[in-house]
Structure formats: C-alpha cells, structure tokens
C-alpha cells in the first residue's frame, strides 16, 4: 500500500440531532452464501482469541450497561435460526469465518456469556466490545469495554483455563492460539472527528501516533499473557462508510461518492500501523509472529464497484441505509430483500458476505501466521 500524505481536515461541526446520531455509530474500524474456504492443515491451532470493537464483538455488549447493542432483529437475519446474537451484522463476522477456515469452530462466542463450557473456552472466545477503541476516551463515550479491560478479561480467561486443564495445557493453548485484533475506526470516526477534545490537543498525524502508542501497549499486554501469533487489522476506507458519507458529505443524498480526504487518513494510519508492527516484531527477535491484515483494500474494491457481486455499494440494507445502526436498526425497520447484494448491513457495518470476501483476502496472511 502506497504512502499517502495526510490532508489536514477542517473541524466538523454537526447539529445536535446529527451529533446524537453519530454517538450511536461507534463502529469501531465489522458471509452469507459465499463459498466455504478449506481448512488449513497443518499445523493445529487450538484456539482463536479475538479483541477489538463491533467488527469483532459477538455479543459481549449484551452483558454490560451500554446502549450499543445488536441483540435484536433484524440483526442476525441470516444467522442460524435468524438469531440476533449481538453481532452487528446480518450474520457472521470475519472472526467466525476465520475460525471456520482454520478448523476450530463455526462461531466464536462472546467471553462474557455465562453459559460457556470449558470446551468453548478452550477453543476460543471474543473479548471485543462494540464501540471500543485504542484511545481510552473512545470506549468511555459509549460506556463499553476498553481494550485495556479486554486484556484483564484475557488474564481472567487464562485463570479459568488453568483451573480446568492445568497450567501446562493452558500455556500450550495460549502460545499456539491465533490472536485477532480489530479496532481503531471508532477512534477516528466517532471520537477525533466528532468531538473537540482530541482535536484541541492533537493534529491528525499526532493523534495517529497517540493511537499507535496505545496499540503497542495493548499488544505488549497480549504478549505478556502468552500470545505468540497475532493478526492486527488495519482501518477500512472510512470515507466510504454510509454514515460517514451521510454526515460529512456536501451532497449525501446524491451520488454518495466516498470521501477521499477521510479515507486518506486511514491509508496513512495503516502505513504507520504496519511500521509499528514491524518494529515490535523486530524487538521480539522472532518469539512472536505479528501480521497485518489489510481491511482497506478488499472493502475499497467492494465500495468502488470492482466486485460484481454487489448491487448497492454505499447504502446499508437496514432502514434507509443512510444513518441507521444500533437501536435505529430495529424490528420496525424495513430491510432489503437480499443482504448479499449489499456491501453494508447497516450504515456502518458490513454484511456477512462482505466479511466472507475480506477473509478470503486475508487467507495468505493467516496461512503464513499459523504455519510453523
């Protein structure tokens, strides 16, 4: 991915209703009938452990006091038994497809589900929380689980495994598990560009460095708990998210072109993230593998019309597709007939078809990460 200069953006000021609506979209930078990917063999990967935001939350927010939930219809419209699990999509997330691909399980459950069996814990869970980010302020806006707390939950998880299967087997699980991290979009879309606090103290490049410093600290926390195989997703083309186009475009109802000035921020951040991951990898002298997952390119292909699977590129399937997400996408909302023809399920989260295609693009990186 090429280097793109950051365009200094003018501050965004929205009316109170629009500001309220954006408080609902803590995405957090999320399938169907697409073909099934083969499993990778060898080596065996005993577990998948997932961290981040709504692109990775399989239902943890169901168990905390936050308005950011997706455990009601039409969410889960294309999931098993049309169950609204708390996933912010019509069906599976990328982590579900990855778990299936590497032969672990069909679906990654939320860690906070009190009914999880020891077997479910052993094969992996998600600690992610919709609305979270690497900036502590981001998670506090939506009263969701900060990434630092997700590391604390990992420590608790490790203790549960040790009690059930012993320390040696637990260490084997931790050192061979695949750790997935997907966060950062909320930090920029729903925090920096929406609220004045961070803009007062940071330029766009300085805020990138601040977020990356927190990302490094977070990854070091995972490594301290035994992580040896880590995949970190970059930002998507944030200027192509339906809600971003609606709120920030001069012509949100017309041609709905992607906002290149915002997407260029994601490009620059992703380049810095890759440099940061390489630096951390070098410091570890090969003891831990860290890989970058390019979320930007496949989603850019989808939203630009380069994929002929889709008919609607920059409007969500739920409601008008312009602003709805969370409780604005609810049982009374009209829903498109076939979500598989849409890149986005609601105004910010991809459909499971989009997630499936993204994981197909991730496949070579995943293969390289988990093979000895």
C-alpha positions as CSV (number, residue, x, y, z in Angstrom):
1,X,0.0,0.0,0.0
2,X,1.4,3.3,-1.0
3,X,2.2,6.3,1.2
4,X,-0.5,9.0,1.1
5,X,0.0,12.4,2.6
6,X,-2.4,13.3,5.3
7,X,-4.8,16.1,4.4
8,X,-5.4,18.4,7.3
9,X,-9.1,18.4,7.8
10,X,-11.2,21.3,8.9
11,X,-13.1,20.6,12.1
12,X,-16.5,19.0,11.7
13,X,-19.5,20.7,13.4
14,X,-22.8,18.9,13.3
15,X,-26.2,19.8,14.6
16,X,-27.3,18.3,17.9
17,X,-29.5,15.6,16.2
18,X,-26.7,14.6,13.9
19,X,-24.2,14.6,16.8
20,X,-26.6,12.3,18.7
21,X,-26.9,10.0,15.7
22,X,-23.1,9.8,15.4
23,X,-22.9,8.8,19.1
24,X,-24.7,5.7,18.0
25,X,-22.2,4.7,15.4
26,X,-19.1,3.7,17.4
27,X,-18.0,1.3,14.8
28,X,-15.4,0.5,15.5
29,X,-12.9,0.3,12.1
30,X,-17.0,-5.4,11.3
31,X,-20.5,-14.4,4.7
32,X,-24.0,-15.4,3.6
33,X,-24.0,-17.7,0.7
34,X,-20.4,-17.2,-0.4
35,X,-18.2,-20.3,-0.9
36,X,-16.7,-22.0,2.0
37,X,-12.9,-21.9,2.5
38,X,-10.9,-25.0,3.1
39,X,-9.3,-25.7,6.4
40,X,-5.6,-25.3,6.9
41,X,-3.7,-28.4,7.9
42,X,-1.1,-28.4,9.4
43,X,-0.5,-27.0,12.0
44,X,-3.3,-27.3,14.5
45,X,-4.4,-24.1,16.1
46,X,-6.2,-24.9,19.4
47,X,-8.0,-21.6,19.9
48,X,-8.9,-18.2,18.4
49,X,-8.9,-15.2,20.8
50,X,-10.5,-12.0,19.5
51,X,-10.2,-8.4,20.6
52,X,-11.5,-5.0,19.4
53,X,-14.8,-3.3,18.5
54,X,-18.1,-4.1,16.8
55,X,-16.3,-5.7,13.9
56,X,-15.3,-8.4,16.3
57,X,-17.9,-8.3,19.1
58,X,-20.0,-11.5,19.0
59,X,-22.2,-10.4,21.9
60,X,-20.2,-9.1,24.9
61,X,-22.1,-5.9,24.9
62,X,-25.3,-7.9,25.7
63,X,-23.9,-8.3,29.2
64,X,-22.9,-4.7,30.1
65,X,-24.8,-1.5,30.7
66,X,-24.5,0.2,27.3
67,X,-26.9,1.3,24.6
68,X,-24.6,-0.1,21.9
69,X,-26.2,-3.5,21.4
70,X,-27.2,-5.6,18.4
71,X,-29.1,-8.4,20.1
72,X,-32.5,-7.7,18.4
73,X,-33.9,-8.1,14.9
74,X,-33.2,-7.5,12.2
75,X,-29.6,-8.1,13.3
76,X,-28.9,-11.8,12.8
77,X,-31.4,-12.0,9.9
78,X,-29.2,-14.5,8.1
79,X,-27.6,-16.1,11.2
80,X,-28.6,-19.6,12.4
81,X,-32.3,-19.6,13.2
82,X,-32.3,-15.9,12.4
83,X,-30.8,-15.3,15.9
84,X,-29.8,-11.8,16.9
85,X,-26.6,-12.7,18.9
86,X,-25.2,-9.2,19.4
87,X,-23.2,-9.3,16.2
88,X,-23.6,-6.1,14.3
89,X,-24.4,-7.7,11.0
90,X,-27.0,-9.8,9.3
91,X,-24.9,-12.9,10.1
92,X,-21.3,-13.9,10.8
93,X,-18.3,-11.7,11.4
94,X,-14.8,-12.1,10.0
95,X,-13.6,-13.9,13.1
96,X,-16.3,-16.6,12.6
97,X,-15.1,-17.2,9.1
98,X,-11.5,-17.3,10.2
99,X,-12.3,-19.8,13.0
100,X,-14.1,-22.0,10.4
101,X,-11.3,-21.6,7.9
102,X,-8.6,-22.8,10.3
103,X,-10.8,-25.7,11.5
104,X,-11.5,-24.6,15.1
105,X,-15.2,-23.9,15.3
106,X,-18.1,-22.4,13.3
107,X,-18.7,-19.4,15.5
108,X,-16.7,-17.5,18.1
109,X,-18.8,-16.9,21.2
110,X,-18.5,-13.8,23.5
111,X,-16.4,-14.3,26.6
112,X,-19.0,-12.7,28.9
113,X,-21.6,-15.4,28.1
114,X,-22.0,-17.1,31.4
115,X,-23.1,-20.4,29.9
116,X,-19.8,-21.1,28.1
117,X,-18.5,-24.6,28.6
118,X,-14.8,-25.5,29.2
119,X,-14.6,-26.8,25.7
120,X,-15.9,-23.5,24.3
121,X,-13.3,-21.6,26.4
122,X,-10.5,-23.9,25.3
123,X,-11.2,-23.3,21.6
124,X,-11.6,-19.6,21.8
125,X,-13.8,-16.6,22.6
126,X,-14.2,-12.9,21.7
127,X,-13.4,-10.3,24.2
128,X,-14.3,-7.5,21.8
129,X,-16.8,-4.7,22.6
130,X,-18.8,-2.7,20.1
131,X,-17.8,1.0,20.4
132,X,-14.3,0.3,21.8
133,X,-11.0,1.7,20.6
134,X,-7.4,2.1,21.4
135,X,-8.0,5.6,22.8
136,X,-9.5,5.3,26.3
137,X,-11.8,8.2,25.6
138,X,-13.4,6.3,22.8
139,X,-14.8,3.5,25.0
140,X,-15.9,5.9,27.7
141,X,-18.1,7.7,25.2
142,X,-20.3,4.6,24.8
143,X,-19.7,3.1,28.2
144,X,-18.2,0.0,26.6
145,X,-15.3,-2.3,27.4
146,X,-11.9,-0.6,26.8
147,X,-9.2,-2.7,25.2
148,X,-7.2,-2.5,28.4
149,X,-10.1,-4.2,30.2
150,X,-10.2,-6.8,27.4
151,X,-6.6,-7.7,28.4
152,X,-7.8,-8.0,32.0
153,X,-10.5,-10.4,30.8
154,X,-7.8,-12.4,29.0
155,X,-6.0,-12.8,32.3
156,X,-9.2,-14.0,33.9
157,X,-9.8,-16.3,31.0
158,X,-6.3,-17.8,31.5
159,X,-7.1,-18.4,35.1
160,X,-10.3,-20.3,34.3
161,X,-8.4,-22.5,31.9
162,X,-5.6,-23.2,34.4
163,X,-8.3,-24.3,36.9
164,X,-9.9,-26.6,34.4
165,X,-7.0,-28.1,32.4
166,X,-3.8,-27.1,34.3
167,X,-1.1,-24.6,33.8
168,X,0.9,-26.6,31.2
169,X,-2.0,-27.2,28.9
170,X,-3.2,-23.6,29.3
171,X,0.2,-22.3,28.3
172,X,0.1,-24.6,25.2
173,X,-3.3,-23.2,24.3
174,X,-2.1,-19.6,24.7
175,X,1.1,-20.0,22.8
176,X,-0.5,-21.7,19.8
177,X,-3.7,-19.8,19.7
178,X,-4.5,-17.2,17.0
179,X,-5.0,-13.8,18.4
180,X,-7.1,-11.4,16.3
181,X,-7.3,-7.7,16.9
182,X,-9.7,-5.3,15.1
183,X,-10.1,-1.8,16.4
184,X,-9.3,1.8,15.6
185,X,-12.1,3.0,13.4
186,X,-14.0,4.4,16.4
187,X,-11.0,6.4,17.5
188,X,-11.1,8.4,14.3
189,X,-14.7,8.4,13.1
190,X,-16.6,8.6,16.4
191,X,-14.0,10.4,18.5
192,X,-11.4,12.6,16.9
193,X,-13.6,13.9,14.0
194,X,-16.7,14.3,16.2
195,X,-15.5,15.8,19.5
196,X,-13.2,18.8,20.1
197,X,-11.2,17.3,22.9
198,X,-8.7,15.3,20.9
199,X,-8.6,17.9,18.1
200,X,-7.5,20.6,20.6
201,X,-4.5,18.6,21.7
202,X,-3.5,16.6,18.6
203,X,-3.1,17.2,14.9
204,X,-4.2,14.3,12.7
205,X,-0.7,12.8,12.5
206,X,-0.1,13.3,16.2
207,X,-3.4,11.6,17.0
208,X,-2.3,8.7,14.8
209,X,0.9,8.4,16.9
210,X,-1.1,8.5,20.1
211,X,-3.4,5.7,19.0
212,X,-0.5,3.7,17.8
213,X,1.3,4.1,21.1
214,X,-1.8,2.7,22.8
215,X,-1.9,-0.1,20.3
216,X,1.6,-1.1,21.0
217,X,0.9,-1.1,24.8
218,X,-2.2,-3.3,24.2
219,X,-0.2,-5.8,22.1
220,X,2.5,-6.0,24.7
221,X,-0.2,-6.9,27.2
222,X,-1.3,-9.7,25.0
223,X,2.2,-10.9,24.5
224,X,2.7,-10.8,28.3
225,X,-0.2,-13.2,28.6
226,X,1.4,-15.7,26.2
227,X,0.3,-14.5,22.7
228,X,2.7,-15.8,20.1
229,X,0.6,-15.5,16.9
230,X,-1.2,-12.1,16.5
231,X,-3.1,-10.7,13.5
232,X,-3.9,-7.0,13.6
233,X,-6.5,-5.5,11.2
234,X,-6.0,-2.0,9.7
235,X,-8.6,0.7,9.2
236,X,-11.2,0.3,6.4
237,X,-11.7,3.2,3.9
238,X,-13.6,5.2,6.4
239,X,-14.7,7.8,3.9
240,X,-16.8,5.1,2.2
241,X,-18.9,4.1,5.3
242,X,-22.5,5.1,4.6
243,X,-23.0,7.0,7.8
244,X,-19.8,9.0,7.2
245,X,-20.9,9.9,3.7
246,X,-24.3,11.0,5.1
247,X,-22.9,13.1,7.9
248,X,-19.8,14.6,6.3
249,X,-20.6,14.9,2.6
250,X,-21.8,18.1,1.0
251,X,-24.2,16.0,-1.1
252,X,-25.2,13.0,1.0
253,X,-28.3,12.1,-1.0
254,X,-26.9,12.5,-4.5
255,X,-24.1,10.3,-5.9
256,X,-22.8,9.4,-2.4
257,X,-19.1,9.3,-3.5
258,X,-16.6,8.2,-1.0
259,X,-14.9,11.0,0.9
260,X,-11.3,10.7,-0.1
261,X,-10.0,13.1,2.4
262,X,-11.2,10.9,5.2
263,X,-10.1,7.6,3.6
264,X,-6.6,9.1,3.1
265,X,-6.4,9.3,6.9
266,X,-7.0,5.6,7.0
267,X,-4.3,5.0,4.4
268,X,-1.7,7.0,6.3
269,X,-2.6,5.4,9.6
270,X,-2.4,1.9,8.1
271,X,1.1,2.6,6.8
272,X,2.1,3.8,10.3
273,X,0.5,0.7,11.8
274,X,2.5,-1.6,9.6
275,X,5.7,0.2,10.5
276,X,4.8,-0.1,14.2
277,X,4.0,-3.8,13.9
278,X,7.4,-4.4,12.1
279,X,9.2,-2.5,14.8
280,X,7.6,-4.5,17.6
281,X,8.2,-7.8,15.7
282,X,11.9,-6.9,15.5
283,X,12.2,-6.2,19.2
284,X,10.7,-9.6,20.0
285,X,13.5,-11.4,18.0
286,X,11.1,-13.9,16.5
287,X,9.5,-15.1,19.7
288,X,6.1,-13.8,18.5
289,X,4.7,-13.5,15.0
290,X,2.7,-10.4,14.3
291,X,0.9,-10.0,11.0
292,X,-1.0,-7.1,9.4
293,X,-4.5,-7.7,7.9
294,X,-5.3,-5.3,5.1
295,X,-9.0,-4.5,5.6
296,X,-8.8,-1.4,3.5
297,X,-8.1,-2.9,0.0
298,X,-10.9,-5.5,-0.1
299,X,-13.5,-3.1,1.2
300,X,-12.3,-0.4,-1.2
301,X,-12.8,-2.9,-4.0
302,X,-16.3,-3.6,-2.9
303,X,-17.4,0.0,-2.4
304,X,-15.8,1.2,-5.7
305,X,-17.8,-1.3,-7.7
306,X,-14.9,-3.6,-8.6
307,X,-16.8,-6.6,-7.3
308,X,-19.8,-7.5,-9.4
309,X,-21.4,-9.5,-6.5
310,X,-22.9,-6.3,-5.1
311,X,-25.7,-4.0,-6.4
312,X,-25.6,-1.5,-3.5
313,X,-22.2,-0.2,-2.5
314,X,-22.6,2.7,-0.1
315,X,-26.0,2.4,1.5
316,X,-26.9,-0.2,4.2
317,X,-29.5,-2.9,3.9
318,X,-31.3,-1.8,7.1
319,X,-33.7,1.1,7.0
320,X,-32.8,3.9,4.6
321,X,-29.2,2.7,4.9
322,X,-28.1,6.2,5.5
323,X,-27.9,6.6,9.3
324,X,-29.5,3.5,10.9
325,X,-27.4,1.3,13.2
326,X,-27.9,0.0,16.7
327,X,-31.4,0.6,18.0
328,X,-32.1,2.8,15.0
329,X,-32.0,-0.5,13.0
330,X,-34.7,-2.3,14.8
331,X,-37.7,-4.7,14.3
332,X,-39.7,-1.9,12.7
333,X,-37.1,-1.0,10.2
334,X,-37.6,-2.0,6.6
335,X,-34.9,-4.4,5.4
336,X,-33.6,-5.2,1.9
337,X,-34.7,-8.5,0.3
338,X,-31.2,-9.8,-0.2
339,X,-28.4,-8.6,2.1
340,X,-25.9,-10.5,0.0
341,X,-26.3,-7.8,-2.7
342,X,-25.2,-5.1,-0.2
343,X,-21.7,-4.3,1.0
344,X,-23.1,-2.9,4.2
345,X,-25.7,-4.3,6.5
346,X,-26.5,-1.1,8.4
347,X,-25.0,2.4,7.9
348,X,-21.6,1.3,9.2
349,X,-21.2,-2.4,9.5
350,X,-20.5,-4.8,6.6
351,X,-22.8,-7.7,5.6
352,X,-21.6,-11.2,6.3
353,X,-21.0,-11.6,2.5
354,X,-18.5,-8.7,2.7
355,X,-16.8,-10.2,5.8
356,X,-16.5,-13.5,3.9
357,X,-14.8,-11.8,1.0
358,X,-12.5,-10.0,3.3
359,X,-11.4,-13.2,5.0
360,X,-10.7,-14.7,1.6
361,X,-8.3,-11.8,1.0
362,X,-6.8,-12.4,4.5
363,X,-6.2,-16.1,3.7
364,X,-2.5,-15.9,2.7
365,X,-1.6,-13.8,5.7
366,X,-3.4,-16.2,8.1
367,X,-1.7,-19.2,6.5
368,X,1.7,-17.7,6.9
369,X,0.9,-16.7,10.5
370,X,-0.2,-20.1,11.8
371,X,2.2,-22.4,9.9
372,X,5.4,-23.5,11.6
